[in-house]
Amino acid sequence: MKTDKLYLVGFMGAGKTSVARALGRRLGWRVEDIDHRIEERERRRVGEIFAKDGEPYFRTVERTVLNELLPERHIVIATGGGTFVDPDNRTAMLSDGAVAWLDVPLERVIARVPADGRRPLASDRVQMEQLYARRQAAYSQAHVRIDASKPVPEVVERLLEWIGY
Ligand code: S3P
Protein backbone atom coordinates (compact mmCIF):
# COMPACT_ATOMS: atom_id res chain seq x y z
CA MET A 1 0.00 0.00 0.00
CA LYS A 2 1.75 3.14 -1.26
CA THR A 3 1.25 6.02 1.15
CA ASP A 4 2.82 9.15 2.61
CA LYS A 5 1.20 8.77 6.01
CA LEU A 6 0.95 5.93 8.47
CA TYR A 7 -1.27 5.53 11.50
CA LEU A 8 -0.40 2.90 14.10
CA VAL A 9 -3.41 1.70 16.06
CA GLY A 10 -3.97 -1.04 18.63
CA PHE A 11 -4.37 -1.73 22.30
CA MET A 12 -2.28 -0.31 25.14
CA GLY A 13 1.10 -2.00 25.30
CA ALA A 14 1.18 -2.94 21.60
CA GLY A 15 4.37 -0.90 21.13
CA LYS A 16 2.82 1.84 18.97
CA THR A 17 5.16 4.57 20.26
CA SER A 18 8.40 2.53 19.93
CA VAL A 19 7.47 1.24 16.49
CA ALA A 20 6.51 4.75 15.31
CA ARG A 21 9.89 6.15 16.41
CA ALA A 22 11.87 3.40 14.71
CA LEU A 23 9.77 3.63 11.56
CA GLY A 24 10.08 7.42 11.40
CA ARG A 25 13.87 7.09 11.55
CA ARG A 26 13.88 4.55 8.73
CA LEU A 27 11.59 6.60 6.51
CA GLY A 28 12.97 10.02 7.42
CA TRP A 29 9.41 11.02 8.30
CA ARG A 30 8.15 13.04 11.25
CA VAL A 31 6.77 11.09 14.18
CA GLU A 32 3.84 12.23 16.28
CA ASP A 33 2.25 10.63 19.30
CA ILE A 34 -1.35 11.53 20.01
CA ASP A 35 -1.02 11.04 23.79
CA HIS A 36 2.07 13.30 23.90
CA ARG A 37 0.29 15.99 21.95
CA ILE A 38 -2.69 15.79 24.29
CA GLU A 39 -0.37 16.13 27.30
CA GLU A 40 1.44 19.10 25.75
CA ARG A 41 -1.78 20.84 24.87
CA GLU A 42 -3.25 20.27 28.33
CA ARG A 43 0.06 20.72 30.17
CA ARG A 44 -0.74 17.68 32.32
CA ARG A 45 -0.58 13.91 32.16
CA VAL A 46 -3.25 11.63 30.71
CA GLY A 47 -3.93 10.20 34.19
CA GLU A 48 -4.66 13.63 35.55
CA ILE A 49 -6.98 14.53 32.66
CA PHE A 50 -9.04 11.37 33.26
CA ALA A 51 -9.08 11.92 37.03
CA LYS A 52 -10.04 15.59 36.95
CA ASP A 53 -12.20 15.92 33.83
CA GLY A 54 -13.18 12.36 32.92
CA GLU A 55 -12.89 10.24 29.80
CA PRO A 56 -15.40 12.18 27.61
CA TYR A 57 -13.27 15.31 28.00
CA PHE A 58 -10.11 13.33 27.16
CA ARG A 59 -11.81 11.99 24.01
CA THR A 60 -12.72 15.51 22.91
CA VAL A 61 -9.11 16.65 23.18
CA GLU A 62 -7.98 13.46 21.43
CA ARG A 63 -10.32 14.19 18.51
CA THR A 64 -9.04 17.78 18.26
CA VAL A 65 -5.42 16.63 18.22
CA LEU A 66 -6.17 14.04 15.53
CA ASN A 67 -7.92 16.64 13.38
CA GLU A 68 -4.92 18.96 13.66
CA LEU A 69 -2.72 16.22 12.23
CA LEU A 70 -4.94 15.52 9.21
CA PRO A 71 -3.15 17.97 6.84
CA GLU A 72 0.30 16.54 7.68
CA ARG A 73 2.11 14.27 5.19
CA HIS A 74 5.28 12.16 5.48
CA ILE A 75 4.44 11.40 9.04
CA VAL A 76 4.03 8.35 11.27
CA ILE A 77 1.38 8.76 13.96
CA ALA A 78 1.26 6.64 17.10
CA THR A 79 -2.34 6.82 18.28
CA GLY A 80 -3.70 6.16 21.76
CA GLY A 81 -5.42 2.81 22.33
CA GLY A 82 -8.86 4.40 22.04
CA THR A 83 -8.30 6.81 19.13
CA PHE A 84 -9.29 4.39 16.36
CA VAL A 85 -12.22 3.02 18.37
CA ASP A 86 -14.20 6.24 17.89
CA PRO A 87 -16.20 5.83 14.64
CA ASP A 88 -15.59 9.40 13.39
CA ASN A 89 -11.87 9.18 14.10
CA ARG A 90 -11.77 5.79 12.39
CA THR A 91 -13.42 7.08 9.22
CA ALA A 92 -11.10 10.09 9.10
CA MET A 93 -7.97 8.00 9.59
CA LEU A 94 -8.92 5.31 7.07
CA SER A 95 -9.43 7.87 4.33
CA ASP A 96 -6.41 10.00 5.29
CA GLY A 97 -3.59 7.45 5.39
CA ALA A 98 -2.56 3.83 5.79
CA VAL A 99 -3.75 2.34 9.06
CA ALA A 100 -1.86 -0.56 10.62
CA TRP A 101 -3.17 -2.51 13.60
CA LEU A 102 -0.37 -3.62 15.89
CA ASP A 103 -2.00 -6.70 17.33
CA VAL A 104 -0.71 -8.24 20.55
CA PRO A 105 -2.21 -11.11 22.56
CA LEU A 106 -3.86 -10.18 25.84
CA GLU A 107 -1.17 -12.01 27.85
CA ARG A 108 1.45 -9.68 26.36
CA VAL A 109 -0.65 -6.65 27.19
CA ILE A 110 -0.99 -7.83 30.78
CA ALA A 111 2.76 -8.38 31.03
CA ARG A 112 3.67 -5.06 29.38
CA VAL A 113 1.16 -2.62 30.82
CA PRO A 114 1.61 -1.84 34.50
CA ALA A 115 -1.47 -1.00 36.59
CA ASP A 116 0.25 2.16 37.82
CA GLY A 117 -2.41 4.76 37.02
CA ARG A 118 -0.49 6.21 34.07
CA ARG A 119 -3.03 4.48 31.87
CA PRO A 120 -6.37 4.99 33.61
CA LEU A 121 -8.12 2.25 31.62
CA ALA A 122 -5.53 -0.33 32.70
CA SER A 123 -5.85 0.04 36.46
CA ASP A 124 -8.75 -2.40 36.76
CA ARG A 125 -7.48 -5.61 35.15
CA VAL A 126 -10.91 -7.21 34.68
CA GLN A 127 -12.23 -4.10 32.94
CA MET A 128 -9.08 -3.92 30.84
CA GLU A 129 -9.63 -7.48 29.62
CA GLN A 130 -13.24 -6.68 28.71
CA LEU A 131 -12.09 -3.57 26.86
CA TYR A 132 -9.53 -5.63 24.95
CA ALA A 133 -12.24 -8.04 23.80
CA ARG A 134 -14.70 -5.28 22.88
CA ARG A 135 -12.16 -3.37 20.81
CA GLN A 136 -11.06 -6.19 18.52
CA ALA A 137 -13.91 -5.45 16.09
CA ALA A 138 -12.80 -1.82 15.75
CA TYR A 139 -9.08 -2.56 15.35
CA SER A 140 -9.81 -5.22 12.75
CA GLN A 141 -11.07 -2.45 10.43
CA ALA A 142 -7.48 -1.23 9.96
CA HIS A 143 -5.98 -1.72 6.49
CA VAL A 144 -3.57 -4.34 7.77
CA ARG A 145 -3.00 -6.44 10.88
CA ILE A 146 0.58 -6.82 12.02
CA ASP A 147 1.67 -9.33 14.64
CA ALA A 148 3.23 -7.00 17.19
CA SER A 149 4.34 -9.72 19.58
CA LYS A 150 7.48 -9.83 17.38
CA PRO A 151 10.51 -7.64 18.26
CA VAL A 152 10.26 -3.98 17.19
CA PRO A 153 12.79 -4.27 14.29
CA GLU A 154 10.74 -7.11 12.77
CA VAL A 155 7.51 -5.18 13.10
CA VAL A 156 9.19 -2.21 11.41
CA GLU A 157 10.43 -4.36 8.50
CA ARG A 158 6.98 -5.83 8.03
CA LEU A 159 5.44 -2.34 7.91
CA LEU A 160 8.06 -1.04 5.47
CA GLU A 161 7.37 -4.01 3.21
CA TRP A 162 3.64 -3.33 3.37
CA ILE A 163 3.96 0.31 2.32
CA GLY A 164 6.47 -0.62 -0.37
CA TYR A 165 9.67 0.92 1.02
C1 S3P B 1 -6.14 4.67 26.11
C2 S3P B 1 -4.83 4.38 25.80
C3 S3P B 1 -3.71 5.27 26.14
C4 S3P B 1 -4.21 6.70 26.35
C5 S3P B 1 -5.33 6.70 27.34
C6 S3P B 1 -6.53 5.90 26.84
C7 S3P B 1 -7.20 3.73 25.67
O1 S3P B 1 -2.77 5.25 25.07
O2 S3P B 1 -4.61 7.29 25.16
O3 S3P B 1 -4.85 6.19 28.56
O4 S3P B 1 -8.37 4.13 25.62
O5 S3P B 1 -6.85 2.57 25.34
P1 S3P B 1 -1.72 4.03 24.82
O6 S3P B 1 -2.40 3.02 23.96
O7 S3P B 1 -0.60 4.70 24.12
O8 S3P B 1 -1.34 3.49 26.15
PDB file of N, CA and C in Angstrom, residues 13 105-115 125 128:
ATOM      1  N   GLY A  13       0.033  -1.019  25.161  1.00  0.00           N
ATOM      2  CA  GLY A  13       1.102  -2.002  25.296  1.00  0.00           C
ATOM      3  C   GLY A  13       1.469  -2.703  23.997  1.00  0.00           C
ATOM      4  N   PRO A 105      -1.311 -10.297  21.726  1.00  0.00           N
ATOM      5  CA  PRO A 105      -2.205 -11.108  22.558  1.00  0.00           C
ATOM      6  C   PRO A 105      -2.384 -10.489  23.944  1.00  0.00           C
ATOM      7  N   LEU A 106      -3.528 -10.749  24.523  1.00  0.00           N
ATOM      8  CA  LEU A 106      -3.861 -10.176  25.836  1.00  0.00           C
ATOM      9  C   LEU A 106      -2.787 -10.459  26.891  1.00  0.00           C
ATOM     10  N   GLU A 107      -2.198 -11.670  26.849  1.00  0.00           N
ATOM     11  CA  GLU A 107      -1.167 -12.007  27.851  1.00  0.00           C
ATOM     12  C   GLU A 107       0.018 -11.037  27.764  1.00  0.00           C
ATOM     13  N   ARG A 108       0.351 -10.627  26.535  1.00  0.00           N
ATOM     14  CA  ARG A 108       1.452  -9.680  26.362  1.00  0.00           C
ATOM     15  C   ARG A 108       1.077  -8.311  26.915  1.00  0.00           C
ATOM     16  N   VAL A 109      -0.164  -7.936  26.685  1.00  0.00           N
ATOM     17  CA  VAL A 109      -0.647  -6.650  27.195  1.00  0.00           C
ATOM     18  C   VAL A 109      -0.543  -6.651  28.719  1.00  0.00           C
ATOM     19  N   ILE A 110      -1.015  -7.732  29.328  1.00  0.00           N
ATOM     20  CA  ILE A 110      -0.992  -7.830  30.782  1.00  0.00           C
ATOM     21  C   ILE A 110       0.445  -7.745  31.307  1.00  0.00           C
ATOM     22  N   ALA A 111       1.357  -8.403  30.601  1.00  0.00           N
ATOM     23  CA  ALA A 111       2.761  -8.377  31.032  1.00  0.00           C
ATOM     24  C   ALA A 111       3.411  -7.009  30.812  1.00  0.00           C
ATOM     25  N   ARG A 112       3.000  -6.315  29.758  1.00  0.00           N
ATOM     26  CA  ARG A 112       3.675  -5.064  29.381  1.00  0.00           C
ATOM     27  C   ARG A 112       3.110  -3.810  30.019  1.00  0.00           C
ATOM     28  N   VAL A 113       1.810  -3.849  30.340  1.00  0.00           N
ATOM     29  CA  VAL A 113       1.164  -2.617  30.820  1.00  0.00           C
ATOM     30  C   VAL A 113       0.992  -2.647  32.334  1.00  0.00           C
ATOM     31  N   PRO A 114       1.756  -1.839  33.046  1.00  0.00           N
ATOM     32  CA  PRO A 114       1.614  -1.840  34.498  1.00  0.00           C
ATOM     33  C   PRO A 114       0.316  -1.155  34.936  1.00  0.00           C
ATOM     34  N   ALA A 115      -0.247  -1.613  36.048  1.00  0.00           N
ATOM     35  CA  ALA A 115      -1.470  -0.996  36.591  1.00  0.00           C
ATOM     36  C   ALA A 115      -1.049   0.127  37.540  1.00  0.00           C
ATOM     37  N   ARG A 125      -7.878  -4.582  36.122  1.00  0.00           N
ATOM     38  CA  ARG A 125      -7.480  -5.606  35.146  1.00  0.00           C
ATOM     39  C   ARG A 125      -8.660  -6.300  34.483  1.00  0.00           C
ATOM     40  N   MET A 128     -10.015  -4.028  31.961  1.00  0.00           N
ATOM     41  CA  MET A 128      -9.076  -3.920  30.843  1.00  0.00           C
ATOM     42  C   MET A 128      -9.248  -5.115  29.885  1.00  0.00           C
TER      43      MET A 128
END
